[in-house]
Coordinates of C-alpha atoms in Angstrom, one line a residue:
Chain J
M15 CA 0.0 0.0 0.0
S16 CA 1.5 3.4 -1.0
G17 CA 1.5 6.3 1.4
E18 CA -1.1 8.2 -0.6
T19 CA -3.7 5.4 -0.1
L20 CA -3.2 5.0 3.6
P21 CA -5.9 6.4 5.9
C22 CA -5.4 10.0 7.0
I23 CA -4.9 10.2 10.8
L24 CA -4.5 14.0 11.1
S25 CA -5.2 16.8 8.6
F26 CA -5.1 20.6 8.7
E27 CA -6.9 22.4 5.9
D28 CA -6.1 26.1 5.6
V29 CA -5.8 26.5 9.3
T30 CA -5.2 29.9 10.8
F31 CA -4.8 30.6 14.5
G32 CA -4.5 33.9 16.4
F33 CA -5.8 37.4 16.1
E34 CA -6.4 39.0 12.8
D35 CA -3.5 41.5 13.1
E36 CA -1.0 38.9 14.5
P37 CA -1.7 35.3 13.4
V38 CA 0.5 32.6 15.0
L39 CA -0.4 30.1 12.2
R40 CA -1.4 31.2 8.7
N41 CA -3.2 29.0 6.2
V42 CA -1.5 25.8 7.3
T43 CA -2.5 22.7 5.2
F44 CA -1.0 19.3 5.6
S45 CA -1.9 15.7 6.4
L46 CA -0.4 12.9 8.4
R47 CA -1.2 9.4 7.2
Q48 CA -1.3 6.1 9.1
G49 CA 2.2 5.0 10.2
E50 CA 3.8 8.2 8.8
T51 CA 6.3 10.3 10.7
L52 CA 6.2 14.1 10.3
I53 CA 9.2 16.0 11.6
V54 CA 8.4 19.7 12.2
H55 CA 11.3 22.2 12.3
G56 CA 11.1 25.9 12.8
A57 CA 12.7 28.8 14.7
A58 CA 11.4 29.7 18.2
G59 CA 8.0 31.3 17.9
S60 CA 7.3 29.9 14.4
G61 CA 4.1 28.2 15.6
K62 CA 5.3 24.6 16.1
T63 CA 3.9 24.1 19.6
V64 CA 0.6 25.8 18.6
L65 CA 0.3 23.4 15.7
L66 CA 0.5 20.5 18.2
K67 CA -1.9 22.1 20.6
I68 CA -4.5 22.6 17.9
A69 CA -4.1 18.9 16.8
L70 CA -4.7 18.0 20.4
G71 CA -7.7 20.3 20.9
L72 CA -6.0 22.4 23.5
L73 CA -6.3 25.4 21.3
R74 CA -9.0 26.1 18.8
A75 CA -8.3 27.2 15.2
S76 CA -9.5 30.6 14.3
R77 CA -10.2 29.5 10.7
G78 CA -9.9 26.3 8.6
T79 CA -10.7 22.7 9.3
V80 CA -8.9 20.2 11.5
R81 CA -9.6 16.4 11.2
V82 CA -8.4 13.8 13.6
F83 CA -8.9 10.1 12.7
G84 CA -11.1 11.3 9.8
R85 CA -13.4 13.3 12.2
D86 CA -13.9 17.0 11.8
V87 CA -12.9 18.3 15.3
T88 CA -12.7 22.0 14.4
G89 CA -15.7 23.1 16.6
L90 CA -15.7 20.1 19.0
R91 CA -16.7 20.9 22.5
E92 CA -14.2 20.2 25.3
H93 CA -16.2 17.3 26.7
D94 CA -16.3 15.6 23.3
W95 CA -12.5 16.0 22.8
F96 CA -11.8 13.5 25.6
D97 CA -12.8 10.5 23.4
V98 CA -10.6 11.8 20.6
R99 CA -7.7 12.4 22.9
S100 CA -7.9 8.9 24.3
R101 CA -6.3 7.7 21.0
I102 CA -3.5 10.3 21.1
G103 CA -0.3 10.1 23.1
V104 CA 1.5 13.3 23.8
L105 CA 4.8 14.4 25.3
F106 CA 4.9 18.0 26.3
Q107 CA 8.0 20.2 26.1
E108 CA 8.1 20.7 29.9
G109 CA 7.2 17.0 30.4
G110 CA 3.8 17.9 31.9
L111 CA 4.3 15.3 34.7
F112 CA 2.1 15.9 37.8
D113 CA 4.4 17.0 40.7
S114 CA 2.1 15.6 43.4
L115 CA 1.7 12.1 41.9
S116 CA 4.2 9.3 41.9
I117 CA 5.7 8.0 38.7
E118 CA 3.4 5.1 38.7
D119 CA 0.3 7.3 39.2
N120 CA 1.5 9.7 36.5
V121 CA 1.8 6.9 33.9
A122 CA -1.5 5.3 35.0
Y123 CA -3.3 8.7 34.8
P124 CA -4.7 8.4 31.3
L125 CA -5.9 4.8 31.9
L126 CA -7.6 5.9 35.1
N127 CA -9.2 9.0 33.8
Q128 CA -10.3 8.3 30.2
P129 CA -13.6 6.4 30.2
L130 CA -12.9 4.8 26.9
L131 CA -9.7 3.3 28.3
A132 CA -11.2 2.0 31.5
A133 CA -9.7 -1.4 32.6
P134 CA -9.4 -3.5 35.7
Q135 CA -6.8 -2.3 38.2
A136 CA -4.6 -5.4 37.7
E137 CA -4.4 -4.7 34.0
I138 CA -3.7 -1.0 34.5
D139 CA -0.8 -2.0 36.9
Q140 CA 0.6 -4.4 34.4
R141 CA 0.4 -1.9 31.5
V142 CA 2.1 0.8 33.7
R143 CA 4.9 -1.6 34.5
E144 CA 5.3 -2.6 30.9
S145 CA 5.4 1.0 29.8
L146 CA 8.0 2.0 32.4
D147 CA 10.1 -1.1 31.6
F148 CA 9.9 0.0 27.9
V149 CA 11.7 3.2 28.8
E150 CA 13.9 1.4 31.3
L151 CA 12.5 3.1 34.4
G152 CA 10.7 0.2 35.9
H153 CA 12.5 0.8 39.2
T154 CA 11.1 4.3 39.7
L155 CA 7.4 3.4 40.3
D156 CA 7.2 5.0 43.8
K157 CA 9.4 8.0 43.1
L158 CA 8.1 11.6 42.6
P159 CA 9.0 13.4 39.4
S160 CA 11.1 15.9 41.4
E161 CA 13.4 13.0 42.3
L162 CA 14.3 12.2 38.7
S163 CA 16.7 13.9 36.3
G164 CA 15.5 15.9 33.3
G165 CA 16.2 13.0 30.9
M166 CA 14.4 10.5 33.2
R167 CA 11.4 12.8 33.4
R168 CA 11.2 12.9 29.6
R169 CA 11.4 9.1 29.5
V170 CA 8.5 8.9 32.0
G171 CA 6.6 11.3 29.7
I172 CA 7.2 8.9 26.8
A173 CA 6.0 6.0 29.0
R174 CA 2.8 8.0 29.8
A175 CA 2.3 8.8 26.1
I176 CA 2.5 5.2 24.9
V177 CA 0.8 3.5 27.8
T178 CA -2.6 3.8 26.0
Q179 CA -1.1 2.4 22.8
P180 CA -2.3 5.4 20.8
A181 CA -2.7 5.6 17.1
L182 CA -1.2 9.1 17.0
L183 CA 1.8 10.3 18.9
L184 CA 2.7 14.0 19.3
Y185 CA 6.1 15.0 20.7
D186 CA 6.9 18.6 21.5
S187 CA 10.6 19.3 21.6
P188 CA 11.4 16.0 23.4
T189 CA 15.2 16.7 23.4
A190 CA 15.2 20.4 24.3
G191 CA 17.6 21.2 27.0
L192 CA 19.1 17.7 27.2
D193 CA 22.8 16.8 26.6
P194 CA 23.5 15.0 23.3
I195 CA 23.8 11.5 24.8
T196 CA 20.5 11.7 26.7
A197 CA 18.9 13.3 23.7
N198 CA 19.9 10.3 21.5
T199 CA 18.5 8.0 24.2
I200 CA 15.2 9.8 24.1
M201 CA 15.1 9.7 20.3
A202 CA 15.8 6.0 20.3
L203 CA 12.9 5.5 22.7
I204 CA 10.6 7.6 20.5
L205 CA 11.7 5.5 17.5
K206 CA 11.1 2.3 19.4
G207 CA 7.6 3.5 20.5
R208 CA 6.7 4.5 16.9
D209 CA 7.8 1.2 15.4
V210 CA 6.6 -1.2 18.1
Q211 CA 3.1 0.5 18.2
R212 CA 3.1 1.4 14.5
A213 CA 1.7 4.8 15.4
S214 CA 1.6 7.9 13.3
T215 CA 4.1 10.4 14.8
M216 CA 4.4 14.1 14.6
I217 CA 7.5 15.5 16.3
V218 CA 8.5 19.1 16.8
T219 CA 12.2 19.7 17.2
H220 CA 15.0 22.1 16.8
R221 CA 17.7 19.5 16.3
H222 CA 18.3 18.1 12.8
Q223 CA 19.8 15.0 14.4
D224 CA 16.4 14.1 15.8
G225 CA 14.9 14.1 12.4
E226 CA 17.7 12.1 11.0
I227 CA 17.3 9.4 13.6
L228 CA 13.6 9.0 12.9
E229 CA 14.2 9.2 9.1
R230 CA 17.2 6.8 8.8
Y231 CA 16.5 4.2 11.5
R232 CA 13.9 1.7 12.4
Y233 CA 13.5 -0.4 15.5
D234 CA 13.8 -4.1 14.8
E235 CA 11.7 -6.0 17.4
A236 CA 13.4 -9.4 16.6
S237 CA 16.9 -8.2 17.5
A238 CA 15.6 -5.4 19.9
A239 CA 18.0 -3.0 18.2
L240 CA 18.0 0.0 15.9
R241 CA 18.6 -0.8 12.2
P242 CA 19.1 1.4 9.2
A243 CA 15.7 2.1 7.5
G244 CA 15.2 -0.2 4.5
A245 CA 17.9 -2.7 5.6
K246 CA 15.2 -4.9 7.1
G247 CA 11.5 -4.6 6.8
S248 CA 9.7 -1.6 5.2
P249 CA 11.6 1.7 4.7
S250 CA 11.0 4.6 6.9
F251 CA 7.9 6.6 5.9
T252 CA 8.9 10.1 6.9
R253 CA 8.3 13.7 5.8
Y254 CA 9.7 17.0 6.9
M255 CA 7.9 20.3 7.5
V256 CA 9.5 23.7 8.2
L257 CA 7.5 26.5 9.7
D258 CA 8.4 30.1 9.3
Q259 CA 6.4 32.8 11.1
G260 CA 3.3 30.6 11.1
R261 CA 3.5 29.6 7.5
I262 CA 4.7 26.3 6.0
A263 CA 8.0 27.1 4.3
F264 CA 8.6 23.6 3.3
I265 CA 6.9 20.2 3.4
G266 CA 8.2 17.1 1.6
S267 CA 10.2 13.9 1.6
P268 CA 13.7 13.6 3.1
A269 CA 15.3 13.7 -0.3
E270 CA 13.5 17.0 -1.2
F271 CA 14.4 18.3 2.2
D272 CA 18.1 17.6 1.7
L273 CA 18.0 19.2 -1.8
C274 CA 15.9 22.2 -0.9
A275 CA 17.8 25.4 -1.9
D276 CA 15.8 27.7 0.4
P277 CA 18.4 29.0 3.0
L278 CA 15.8 28.9 5.8
V279 CA 15.1 25.2 5.1
A280 CA 18.8 24.5 4.7
R281 CA 19.4 25.7 8.2
F282 CA 17.5 22.7 9.6
A283 CA 19.0 20.2 7.2
S284 CA 22.2 18.5 8.1
R285 CA 24.3 20.1 5.3
Chain O
M2 CA -10.3 54.9 25.4
L3 CA -11.8 51.6 24.1
D4 CA -8.3 50.0 23.9
I5 CA -7.7 50.7 27.6
L6 CA -10.9 49.0 28.5
K7 CA -10.4 46.0 26.2
A8 CA -8.1 44.1 28.5
P9 CA -10.0 44.4 31.8
V10 CA -13.3 43.7 30.0
L11 CA -11.8 40.6 28.4
T12 CA -10.4 39.5 31.8
F13 CA -13.8 39.9 33.4
Q14 CA -15.5 38.0 30.6
E15 CA -13.0 35.1 31.1
F16 CA -13.6 35.2 34.8
I17 CA -17.3 35.0 34.4
G18 CA -16.8 32.1 31.9
L19 CA -14.7 30.2 34.4
S20 CA -17.1 31.0 37.3
A21 CA -20.1 29.7 35.3
R22 CA -18.3 26.5 34.4
A23 CA -17.2 25.9 38.0
M24 CA -20.6 26.7 39.5
S25 CA -22.5 24.6 37.0
G26 CA -19.9 21.8 37.7
V27 CA -20.9 21.7 41.3
V28 CA -24.1 19.8 40.4
R29 CA -22.4 17.6 37.8
K30 CA -20.2 14.6 38.0
P31 CA -17.3 13.8 38.4
Y32 CA -16.7 14.6 42.0
Y33 CA -13.1 14.4 43.4
W34 CA -14.0 14.1 47.1
D35 CA -10.4 13.3 48.1
D36 CA -9.3 16.7 46.6
V37 CA -12.2 18.5 48.4
F38 CA -11.1 17.1 51.8
V39 CA -7.5 17.9 51.1
Q40 CA -8.5 21.5 50.3
M41 CA -10.7 21.7 53.4
D42 CA -7.7 20.6 55.5
L43 CA -5.5 23.1 53.8
I44 CA -7.9 26.0 54.0
G45 CA -9.8 25.2 57.2
V46 CA -7.2 23.6 59.5
G47 CA -4.3 25.5 57.9
S48 CA -5.9 28.9 58.5
L49 CA -6.9 28.2 62.1
P50 CA -3.9 29.9 63.8
V51 CA -4.2 33.1 61.8
V52 CA -8.0 33.2 62.1
I53 CA -7.8 32.6 65.9
L54 CA -5.3 35.4 66.4
T55 CA -7.0 37.8 64.1
G56 CA -10.5 37.2 65.6
F57 CA -9.3 37.4 69.2
F58 CA -7.3 40.6 68.9
S59 CA -9.8 42.4 66.6
G60 CA -12.4 41.9 69.3
A61 CA -10.0 43.0 72.0
V62 CA -8.9 46.1 70.1
M63 CA -12.5 47.0 69.4
A64 CA -13.5 46.8 73.0
L65 CA -10.5 48.9 74.0
Q66 CA -11.0 51.6 71.5
M67 CA -14.8 51.8 71.8
S68 CA -14.6 52.1 75.6
R69 CA -13.0 55.5 75.2
A70 CA -15.9 56.8 73.1
L71 CA -18.5 55.1 75.4
Q72 CA -16.8 56.6 78.5
T73 CA -17.7 60.0 77.2
Y74 CA -21.4 59.1 77.5
G75 CA -21.0 57.0 80.6
A76 CA -22.1 53.9 78.6
T77 CA -19.1 51.6 79.0
S78 CA -21.4 48.8 79.9
Q79 CA -22.6 48.7 76.3
V80 CA -19.3 47.7 75.0
G81 CA -20.4 44.1 74.5
Q82 CA -23.2 45.3 72.2
I83 CA -20.9 47.3 70.0
V84 CA -18.3 44.5 69.8
A85 CA -21.0 41.9 68.9
I86 CA -22.7 43.9 66.2
T87 CA -19.5 45.1 64.6
L88 CA -17.8 41.7 64.7
V89 CA -20.7 39.6 63.5
R90 CA -21.9 42.0 60.8
E91 CA -18.6 43.2 59.4
M92 CA -15.3 42.7 61.0
G93 CA -15.5 39.0 61.5
P94 CA -16.4 38.1 57.9
V95 CA -14.2 40.7 56.3
L96 CA -11.1 40.1 58.4
T97 CA -11.4 36.3 58.1
A98 CA -11.9 36.6 54.3
L99 CA -8.9 38.9 54.0
M100 CA -6.8 36.4 55.9
V101 CA -8.0 33.6 53.8
A102 CA -7.4 35.7 50.6
G103 CA -3.8 36.4 51.7
R104 CA -3.2 32.8 52.6
N105 CA -5.3 30.6 50.3
S106 CA -6.2 32.7 47.2
S107 CA -2.5 33.3 46.8
G108 CA -1.8 29.6 47.4
M109 CA -4.4 28.6 44.8
A110 CA -3.0 31.1 42.2
S111 CA 0.6 30.0 42.8
E112 CA -0.2 26.2 42.8
L113 CA -2.3 26.4 39.6
G114 CA 0.0 28.9 38.1
S115 CA 2.9 26.5 38.5
M116 CA 0.9 23.7 37.0
K117 CA 0.0 26.0 34.1
V118 CA 3.5 27.1 33.2
T119 CA 4.8 23.5 33.5
E120 CA 2.1 22.3 31.1
Q121 CA 0.5 20.1 33.8
I122 CA -2.9 21.7 33.1
D123 CA -2.6 21.0 29.4
A124 CA -1.5 17.5 30.2
M125 CA -4.5 17.1 32.4
R126 CA -6.8 18.1 29.5
A127 CA -4.9 15.9 27.1
L128 CA -5.2 12.9 29.5
G129 CA -8.9 13.0 29.9
T130 CA -9.6 15.3 32.9
D131 CA -11.4 18.7 32.9
P132 CA -9.1 21.0 35.0
V133 CA -12.2 23.0 36.1
M134 CA -13.8 19.9 37.6
K135 CA -10.5 18.5 39.0
L136 CA -8.8 21.7 40.3
V137 CA -11.4 24.6 40.5
K138 CA -14.5 22.8 41.8
P139 CA -12.9 21.1 44.8
R140 CA -11.4 24.4 45.9
L141 CA -14.7 26.2 45.4
I142 CA -16.6 23.6 47.4
A143 CA -14.0 23.4 50.2
T144 CA -13.8 27.2 50.6
A145 CA -17.6 27.7 50.6
F146 CA -17.9 25.1 53.3
V147 CA -15.0 26.1 55.5
L148 CA -15.0 30.0 55.4
P149 CA -18.3 30.4 57.1
L150 CA -17.1 28.0 59.9
L151 CA -13.9 30.0 60.2
T152 CA -15.9 33.2 60.4
V153 CA -18.1 31.9 63.2
L154 CA -15.0 30.9 65.1
A155 CA -13.4 34.3 64.5
D156 CA -16.6 36.0 65.7
F157 CA -16.7 34.0 68.9
L158 CA -13.0 34.5 69.7
G159 CA -13.4 38.2 69.0
L160 CA -16.2 38.3 71.6
V161 CA -14.0 36.5 74.0
G162 CA -11.2 39.0 73.3
G163 CA -13.6 41.9 73.9
W164 CA -14.8 40.2 77.1
I165 CA -11.3 39.8 78.5
V166 CA -10.5 43.5 77.8
A167 CA -13.9 44.6 79.2
C168 CA -13.5 42.7 82.4
S169 CA -9.8 43.4 83.0
M170 CA -9.4 46.9 81.8
L171 CA -12.7 48.6 81.9
A172 CA -13.7 48.9 85.5
L173 CA -17.4 49.7 84.8
T174 CA -18.1 46.5 82.9
T175 CA -18.8 43.1 84.4
G176 CA -18.6 39.8 82.5
S177 CA -22.4 39.2 82.7
Q178 CA -23.1 42.7 81.6
Y179 CA -20.8 42.2 78.6
W180 CA -22.3 38.9 77.5
N181 CA -25.9 40.1 78.2
T182 CA -25.6 43.2 76.0
A183 CA -23.7 41.3 73.3
W184 CA -26.3 38.6 73.1
R185 CA -29.3 40.9 73.2
A186 CA -27.8 43.2 70.5
L187 CA -27.7 40.4 67.9
E188 CA -30.8 39.9 65.7
Y189 CA -31.5 37.2 63.1
N190 CA -30.7 39.8 60.4
D191 CA -27.1 40.1 61.8
I192 CA -26.6 36.4 62.0
A193 CA -27.9 35.9 58.4
Q194 CA -25.7 38.7 57.2
G195 CA -22.7 37.3 59.1
L196 CA -23.1 33.9 57.5
L197 CA -24.1 35.0 54.0
K198 CA -21.1 37.2 53.6
P199 CA -18.4 34.5 54.2
F200 CA -20.3 32.2 51.9
V201 CA -20.2 34.8 49.1
F202 CA -16.6 35.8 49.9
A203 CA -15.6 32.1 49.7
I204 CA -17.0 31.8 46.2
V205 CA -15.2 34.9 45.1
L206 CA -11.9 34.1 46.9
S207 CA -11.6 30.6 45.5
L208 CA -12.6 31.5 41.9
V209 CA -10.3 34.6 41.8
G210 CA -7.4 32.5 43.1
C211 CA -8.0 29.7 40.6
F212 CA -8.7 32.1 37.7
Y213 CA -5.4 34.0 38.0
G214 CA -3.5 30.7 38.5
M215 CA -5.1 29.1 35.4
R216 CA -4.2 32.1 33.2
A217 CA -0.6 32.4 34.4
S218 CA 2.0 32.6 31.7
G219 CA 5.6 33.6 31.4
G220 CA 7.4 31.1 33.7
T221 CA 8.1 31.8 37.4
Q222 CA 7.7 35.5 37.0
G223 CA 4.2 34.9 35.6
V224 CA 3.3 32.8 38.6
G225 CA 4.5 35.5 41.0
R226 CA 2.4 38.1 39.0
A227 CA -0.6 35.8 39.1
T228 CA -0.3 35.3 42.9
T229 CA -0.1 39.1 43.6
Q230 CA -3.0 39.8 41.3
A231 CA -5.1 37.1 43.0
V232 CA -4.6 38.5 46.5
V233 CA -5.2 42.1 45.4
V234 CA -8.3 41.4 43.4
A235 CA -9.7 39.0 45.9
S236 CA -9.2 41.6 48.7
V237 CA -10.8 44.4 46.8
W238 CA -13.8 42.2 45.9
V239 CA -14.2 41.4 49.6
V240 CA -14.5 45.0 50.7
V241 CA -16.7 45.9 47.7
L242 CA -19.0 43.0 48.3
T243 CA -19.3 43.6 52.1
F244 CA -20.6 47.1 51.2
V245 CA -23.0 45.7 48.6
I246 CA -24.4 43.0 50.9
G247 CA -24.5 45.4 53.9
R248 CA -26.5 47.8 51.8
V249 CA -29.0 45.2 50.9
F250 CA -29.5 44.1 54.5
V251 CA -29.7 47.7 55.7
T252 CA -32.7 48.3 53.4
M253 CA -34.4 45.1 54.4

């Protein structure tokens, strides 16, 4: 099945957000298909986080149409968003972990609070443990977020994002403020989460290395290791988007991204 | 001129929106009773020392100051009446509310503000919880239940403070005289006023604290700003509302 024929998980059609005199997003149109990875680059204030928040229903588009899982969610009421969000996993830039809850309770939070994901307590406990083991933090169940390092908190955030086995994963600057080694660990976990769960992924990042990892590698479950994309199994299904002052300056395949002559786009490519 | 008014009008509109959602949420599920009891403990038990001290000494000071004026007319024996009326109608509810505004509205604004700037409130929404139901409603219910009780306590301790001053420092007043005049001075109207005020104040204090917390932005500086605004606005609302409610009761 080619990318074009796969079901559309998320689409923005001519979306504008903000006040008339100072829009944060302007006429943004793109789509994210099943299993696809969209890497969003852009300078600070270019509208990347706003894009994610609109996709998640935390902000409402001023104009245009947003569809999630094929459903028009543009004018959806807050209460109705909860069902849509139960199929979306998200990692916020600041982590968004609840200070007053233990790591176990933080990861269990979506399973305990989303009616569509209700499950017996024993199953919730098991999924929380599996999810924390996935990010290699199974030993931190009883700790509070303040007792963990920045990188560990991001990993808990990833565990919380994937615990519901969502069809769509949204990551907001997952490596911001981390040292390169920890950042690569985080990216490897994101890659693993994407490929194990076969989720569509939209990731906002400043680092071109983050995009390269997602574009060039796949997680091989059989060997439990990262492999170059295309070497084994299907090739990576990745696109790049560059935002500039709320507009899409570029959207296209990795090859187009590497060859794009626009200096603004070139800043985010690894040339 | 219109540009100057735009921001405060927008803020007030947002406040009314949050208040409407929180108030309508009181009669809707879900209820987070654990959070309500935690807030009752924080606001009620946590505020006891400051309310006890404020209530006691406000009654004592009032008896002391009023005795000078009453001495002029040879009516020192009526000090109990004045302390009772002033405390139950005005000073008890207002001083208790101001103490709770300083202690708890600020606490709510800083706690929710910190949650806002660290994206915990966004995370809450993204993970299936309505922050108004989970954060605002428990604080509203807890404050509305606890503040009238704190006010009754402050009123009583104020009367005790006045009684101690009256008996120990004002030679013309006896204990029985004091309590007799204090008790006889109070009417149902005063009691109703003295209980309605803290209930209304509680709604305003909790909503103002939560409102400024939930709209905090700009990192730690923004949280500090939200906290200051919450205390100032809540305190101003207390003195404005005490006048409005007092005016309504005076005309009744």
